[in-house]
Short mmCIF file of C-alpha atoms in Angstrom, two decimals:
data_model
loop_
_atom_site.label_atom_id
_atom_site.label_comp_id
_atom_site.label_asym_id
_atom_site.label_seq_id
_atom_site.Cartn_x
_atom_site.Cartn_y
_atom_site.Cartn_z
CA UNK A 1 -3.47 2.55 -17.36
CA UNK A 2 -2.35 0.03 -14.53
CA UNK A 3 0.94 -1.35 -14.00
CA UNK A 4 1.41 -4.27 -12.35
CA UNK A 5 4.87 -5.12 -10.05
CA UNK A 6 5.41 -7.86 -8.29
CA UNK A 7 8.54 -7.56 -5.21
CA UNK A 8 10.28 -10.41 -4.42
CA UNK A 9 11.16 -10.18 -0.76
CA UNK A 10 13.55 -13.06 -0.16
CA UNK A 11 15.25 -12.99 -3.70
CA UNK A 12 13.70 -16.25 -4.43
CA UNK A 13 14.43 -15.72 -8.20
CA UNK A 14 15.62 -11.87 -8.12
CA UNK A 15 19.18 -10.38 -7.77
CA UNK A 16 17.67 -7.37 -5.64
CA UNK A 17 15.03 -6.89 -3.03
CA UNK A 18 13.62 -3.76 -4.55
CA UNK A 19 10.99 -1.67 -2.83
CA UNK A 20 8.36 -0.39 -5.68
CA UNK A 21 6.77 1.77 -2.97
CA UNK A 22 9.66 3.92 -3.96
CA UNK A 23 8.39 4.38 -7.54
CA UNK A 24 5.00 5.02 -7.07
CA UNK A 25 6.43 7.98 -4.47
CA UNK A 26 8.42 9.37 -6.96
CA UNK A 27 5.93 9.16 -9.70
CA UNK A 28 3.46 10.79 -7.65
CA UNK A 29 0.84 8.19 -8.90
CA UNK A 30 -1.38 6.20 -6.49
CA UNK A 31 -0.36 2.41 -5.48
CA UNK A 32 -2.73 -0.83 -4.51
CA UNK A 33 -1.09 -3.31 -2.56
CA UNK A 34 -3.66 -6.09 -2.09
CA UNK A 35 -3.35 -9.12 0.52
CA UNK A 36 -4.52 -12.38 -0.99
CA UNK A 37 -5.60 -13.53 -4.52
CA UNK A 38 -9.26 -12.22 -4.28
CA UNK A 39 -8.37 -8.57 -2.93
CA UNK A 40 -6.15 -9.07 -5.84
CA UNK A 41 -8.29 -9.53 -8.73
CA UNK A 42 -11.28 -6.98 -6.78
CA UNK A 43 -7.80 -4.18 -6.73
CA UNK A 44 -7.38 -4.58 -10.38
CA UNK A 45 -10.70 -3.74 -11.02
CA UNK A 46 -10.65 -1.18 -8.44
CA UNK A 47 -7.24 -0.10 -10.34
CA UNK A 48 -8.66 0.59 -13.57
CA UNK A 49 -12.00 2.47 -12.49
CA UNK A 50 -9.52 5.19 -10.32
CA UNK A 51 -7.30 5.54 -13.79
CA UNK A 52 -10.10 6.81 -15.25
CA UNK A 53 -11.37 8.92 -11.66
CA UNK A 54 -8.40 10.32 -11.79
CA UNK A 55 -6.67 10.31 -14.92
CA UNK A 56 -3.92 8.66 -13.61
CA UNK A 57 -1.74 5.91 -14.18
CA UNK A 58 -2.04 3.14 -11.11
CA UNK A 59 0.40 0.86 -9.94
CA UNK A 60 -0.84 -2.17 -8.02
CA UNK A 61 2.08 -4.13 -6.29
CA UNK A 62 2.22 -7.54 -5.45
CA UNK A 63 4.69 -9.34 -3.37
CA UNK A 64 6.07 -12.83 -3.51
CA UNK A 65 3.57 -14.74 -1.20
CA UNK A 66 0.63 -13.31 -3.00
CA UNK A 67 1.81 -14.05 -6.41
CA UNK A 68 2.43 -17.58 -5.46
CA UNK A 69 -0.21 -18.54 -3.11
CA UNK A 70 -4.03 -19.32 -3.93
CA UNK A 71 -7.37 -18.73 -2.41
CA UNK A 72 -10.66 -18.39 -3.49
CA UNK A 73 -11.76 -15.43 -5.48
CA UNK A 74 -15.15 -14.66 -6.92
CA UNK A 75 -15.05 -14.03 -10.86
CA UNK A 76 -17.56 -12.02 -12.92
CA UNK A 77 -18.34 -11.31 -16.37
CA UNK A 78 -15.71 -9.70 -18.40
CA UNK A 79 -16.35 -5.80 -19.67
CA UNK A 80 -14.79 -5.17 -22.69
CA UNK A 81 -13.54 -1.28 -22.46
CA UNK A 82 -12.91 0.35 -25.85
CA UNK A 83 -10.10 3.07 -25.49
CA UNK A 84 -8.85 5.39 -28.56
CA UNK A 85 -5.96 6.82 -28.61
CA UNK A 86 -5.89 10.48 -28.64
CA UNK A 87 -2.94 12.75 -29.79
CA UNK A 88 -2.19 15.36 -27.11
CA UNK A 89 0.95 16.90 -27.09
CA UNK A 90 0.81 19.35 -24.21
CA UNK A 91 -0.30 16.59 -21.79
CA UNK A 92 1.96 13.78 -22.91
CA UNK A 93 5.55 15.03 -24.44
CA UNK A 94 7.01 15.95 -21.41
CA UNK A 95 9.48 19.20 -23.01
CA UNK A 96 9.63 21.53 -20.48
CA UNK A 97 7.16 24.02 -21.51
CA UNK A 98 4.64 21.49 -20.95
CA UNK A 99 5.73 20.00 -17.90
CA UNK A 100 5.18 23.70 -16.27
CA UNK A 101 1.79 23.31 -17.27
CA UNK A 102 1.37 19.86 -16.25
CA UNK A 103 2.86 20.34 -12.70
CA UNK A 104 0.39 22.02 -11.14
CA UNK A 105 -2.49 19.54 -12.67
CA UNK A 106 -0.08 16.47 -11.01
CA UNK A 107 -0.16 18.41 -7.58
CA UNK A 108 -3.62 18.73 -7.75
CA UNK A 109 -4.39 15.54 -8.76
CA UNK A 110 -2.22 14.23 -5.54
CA UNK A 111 -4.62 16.23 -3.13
CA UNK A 112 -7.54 14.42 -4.26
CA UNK A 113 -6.22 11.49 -4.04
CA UNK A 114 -5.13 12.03 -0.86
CA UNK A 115 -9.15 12.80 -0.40
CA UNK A 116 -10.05 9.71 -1.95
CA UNK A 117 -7.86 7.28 0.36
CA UNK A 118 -9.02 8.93 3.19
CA UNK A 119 -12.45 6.93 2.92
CA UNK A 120 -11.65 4.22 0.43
CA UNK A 121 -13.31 1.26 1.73
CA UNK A 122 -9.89 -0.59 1.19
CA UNK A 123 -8.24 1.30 3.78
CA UNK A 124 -9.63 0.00 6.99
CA UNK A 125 -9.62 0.36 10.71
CA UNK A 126 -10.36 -3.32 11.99
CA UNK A 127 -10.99 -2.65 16.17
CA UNK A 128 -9.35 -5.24 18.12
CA UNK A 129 -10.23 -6.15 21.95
CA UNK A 130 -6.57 -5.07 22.66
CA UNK A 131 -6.72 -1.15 22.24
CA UNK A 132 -3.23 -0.94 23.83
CA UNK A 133 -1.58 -2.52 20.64
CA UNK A 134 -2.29 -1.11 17.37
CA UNK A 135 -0.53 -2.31 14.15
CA UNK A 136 -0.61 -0.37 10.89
CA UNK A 137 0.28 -2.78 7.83
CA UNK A 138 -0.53 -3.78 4.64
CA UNK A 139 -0.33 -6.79 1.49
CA UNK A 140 0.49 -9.96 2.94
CA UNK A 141 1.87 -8.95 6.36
CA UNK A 142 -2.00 -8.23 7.14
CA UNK A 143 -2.47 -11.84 6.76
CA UNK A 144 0.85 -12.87 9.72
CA UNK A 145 -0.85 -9.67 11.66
CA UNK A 146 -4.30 -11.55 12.02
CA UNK A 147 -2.82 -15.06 12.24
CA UNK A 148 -0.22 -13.62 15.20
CA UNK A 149 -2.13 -11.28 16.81
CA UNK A 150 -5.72 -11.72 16.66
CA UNK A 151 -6.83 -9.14 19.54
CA UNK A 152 -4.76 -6.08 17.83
CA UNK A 153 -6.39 -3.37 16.92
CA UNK A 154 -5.31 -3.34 12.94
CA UNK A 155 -4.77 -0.59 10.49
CA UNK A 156 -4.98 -2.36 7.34
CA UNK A 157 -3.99 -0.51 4.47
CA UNK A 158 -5.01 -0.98 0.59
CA UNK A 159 -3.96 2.15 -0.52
CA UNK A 160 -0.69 2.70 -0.07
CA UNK A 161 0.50 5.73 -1.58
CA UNK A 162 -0.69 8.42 -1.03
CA UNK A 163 -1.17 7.72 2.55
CA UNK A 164 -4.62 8.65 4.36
CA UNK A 165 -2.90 11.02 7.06
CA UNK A 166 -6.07 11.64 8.81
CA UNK A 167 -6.73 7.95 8.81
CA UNK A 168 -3.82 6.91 10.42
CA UNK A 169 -3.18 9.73 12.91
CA UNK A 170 -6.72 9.09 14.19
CA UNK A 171 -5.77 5.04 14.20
CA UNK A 172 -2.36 6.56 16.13
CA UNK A 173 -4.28 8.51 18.79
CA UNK A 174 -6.71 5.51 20.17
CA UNK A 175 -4.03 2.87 20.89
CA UNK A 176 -1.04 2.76 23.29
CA UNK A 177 1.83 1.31 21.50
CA UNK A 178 2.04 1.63 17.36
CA UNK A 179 3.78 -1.34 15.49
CA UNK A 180 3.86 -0.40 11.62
CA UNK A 181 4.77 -4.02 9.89
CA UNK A 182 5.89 -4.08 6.15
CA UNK A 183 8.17 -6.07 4.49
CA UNK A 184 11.49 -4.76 2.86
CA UNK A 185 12.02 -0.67 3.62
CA UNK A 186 10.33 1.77 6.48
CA UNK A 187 7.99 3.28 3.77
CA UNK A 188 4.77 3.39 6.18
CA UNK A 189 6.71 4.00 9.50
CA UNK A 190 8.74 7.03 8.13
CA UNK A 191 5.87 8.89 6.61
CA UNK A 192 4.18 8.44 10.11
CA UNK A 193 6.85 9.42 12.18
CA UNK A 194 7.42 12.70 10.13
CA UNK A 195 3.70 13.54 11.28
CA UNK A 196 5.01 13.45 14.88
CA UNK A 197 4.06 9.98 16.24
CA UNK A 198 6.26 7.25 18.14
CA UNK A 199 5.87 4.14 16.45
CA UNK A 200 7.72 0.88 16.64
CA UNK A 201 9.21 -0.39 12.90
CA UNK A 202 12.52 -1.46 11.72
CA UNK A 203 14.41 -1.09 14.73
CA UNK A 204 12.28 -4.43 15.91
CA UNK A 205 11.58 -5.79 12.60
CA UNK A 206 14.15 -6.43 9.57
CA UNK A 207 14.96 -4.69 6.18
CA UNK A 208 15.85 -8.00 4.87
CA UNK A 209 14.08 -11.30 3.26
CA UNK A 210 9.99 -12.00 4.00
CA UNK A 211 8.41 -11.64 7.15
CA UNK A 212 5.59 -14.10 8.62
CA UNK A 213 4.12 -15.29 11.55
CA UNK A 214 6.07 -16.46 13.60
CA UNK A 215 8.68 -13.40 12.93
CA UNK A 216 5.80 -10.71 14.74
CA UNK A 217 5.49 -13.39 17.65
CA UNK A 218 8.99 -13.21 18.80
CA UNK A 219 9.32 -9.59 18.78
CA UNK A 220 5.51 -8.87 20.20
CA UNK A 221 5.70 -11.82 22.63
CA UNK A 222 9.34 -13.34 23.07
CA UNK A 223 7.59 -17.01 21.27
CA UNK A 224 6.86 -18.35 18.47
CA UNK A 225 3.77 -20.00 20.35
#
């Protein structure tokens, strides 16, 4: 099962600038957040085949650039997946008898998930000549970080809940100074400053409206050039 969201950062037809990171938080269930239309389609794939890993639903957010914007994917044949429905009470009525028994299962299934972002391919450490800077980020605010700062070392996250701890604490230790850049609430840079480490987030950057370009290059450089 995969959900798709899409945020609106900006309110460009919304009456709210919602934050689904929230949900997927909450729900204890694992969240894609690709950057452009290909990672897009390759994450819904990706999305369906860790549903089944897993036995999990998966939410895979979008945002308002990437849902409006267009670049060049690569498509493939289509795989037609036959799913029956199977009655099970215990794992899906929710009364609370079951939900004791399901709790522990839910917890479980959060540690190896954990595991599993850890090394996903889609979480990536991109080495920049500027190991002083480091920026942690993810969906389309990856795309203003390599357009604005092209030397930064990059932490470019695909999964984004859960977090890879030992990723990014390892990603914290080798650079000087720790940007996290994500539009809309501090979901990144509070996790990471609950496991002890200084980073710059919302007290530079804004909880309101999209971010781009030219936003990191005032705050990282005083110009827009």
């Amino acid at each position: 099962m995969v959900i798709g969201v899409a945020d609106d950062a900006g309110m460009h037809s919304s009456q709210n600038e919602q934050d689904s990171r929230h949900y997927a938080r909450s729900s204890k269930i694992p969240m894609l957040e690709p950057s452009d239309s290909a990672e897009a389609i390759a994450y819904a794939k990706l999305a369906y085949e860790i549903s089944e890993q897993f036995d999990t639903p998966v939410l895979l957010k979008m945002c308002t650039r990437v849902s409006h914007s267009q670049s060049v994917v690569e498509t493939g044949e289509r795989v037609e997946v036959i799913k029956e429905y199977e009655k099970n009470i215990p794992k899906y009525v929710m009364m609370p008898g079951n939900a004791k028994k399901r709790h522990p299962v839910v917890e479980a299934r959060t540690r190896a998930l954990v595991e599993y972002a850890e090394t996903a391919p889609i979480n990536r450490v991109e080495p920049g000549k500027d190991y002083k800077m480091g920026i942690i980020t993810s969906s389309t605010s990856y795309q203003y970080v390599k357009e604005a700062c092209p030397n930064a070392s990059v932490l470019k996250l695909g999964v984004v809940n859960p977090l890879p701890r030992a990723l990014i604490e390892e990603f914290c230790k080798n650079v000087e100074t720790v940007y996290v850049f994500e539009e809309l609430e501090p979901v990144i840079e509070e996790q990471v400053r609950a496991w002890g480490f200084d980073v710059k987030g919302k007290e530079v950057f804004t909880r309101q409206g999209e971010y781009s370009a030219n936003l990191l290059k005032r705050v990282i450089y005083g110009s827009d050039d």
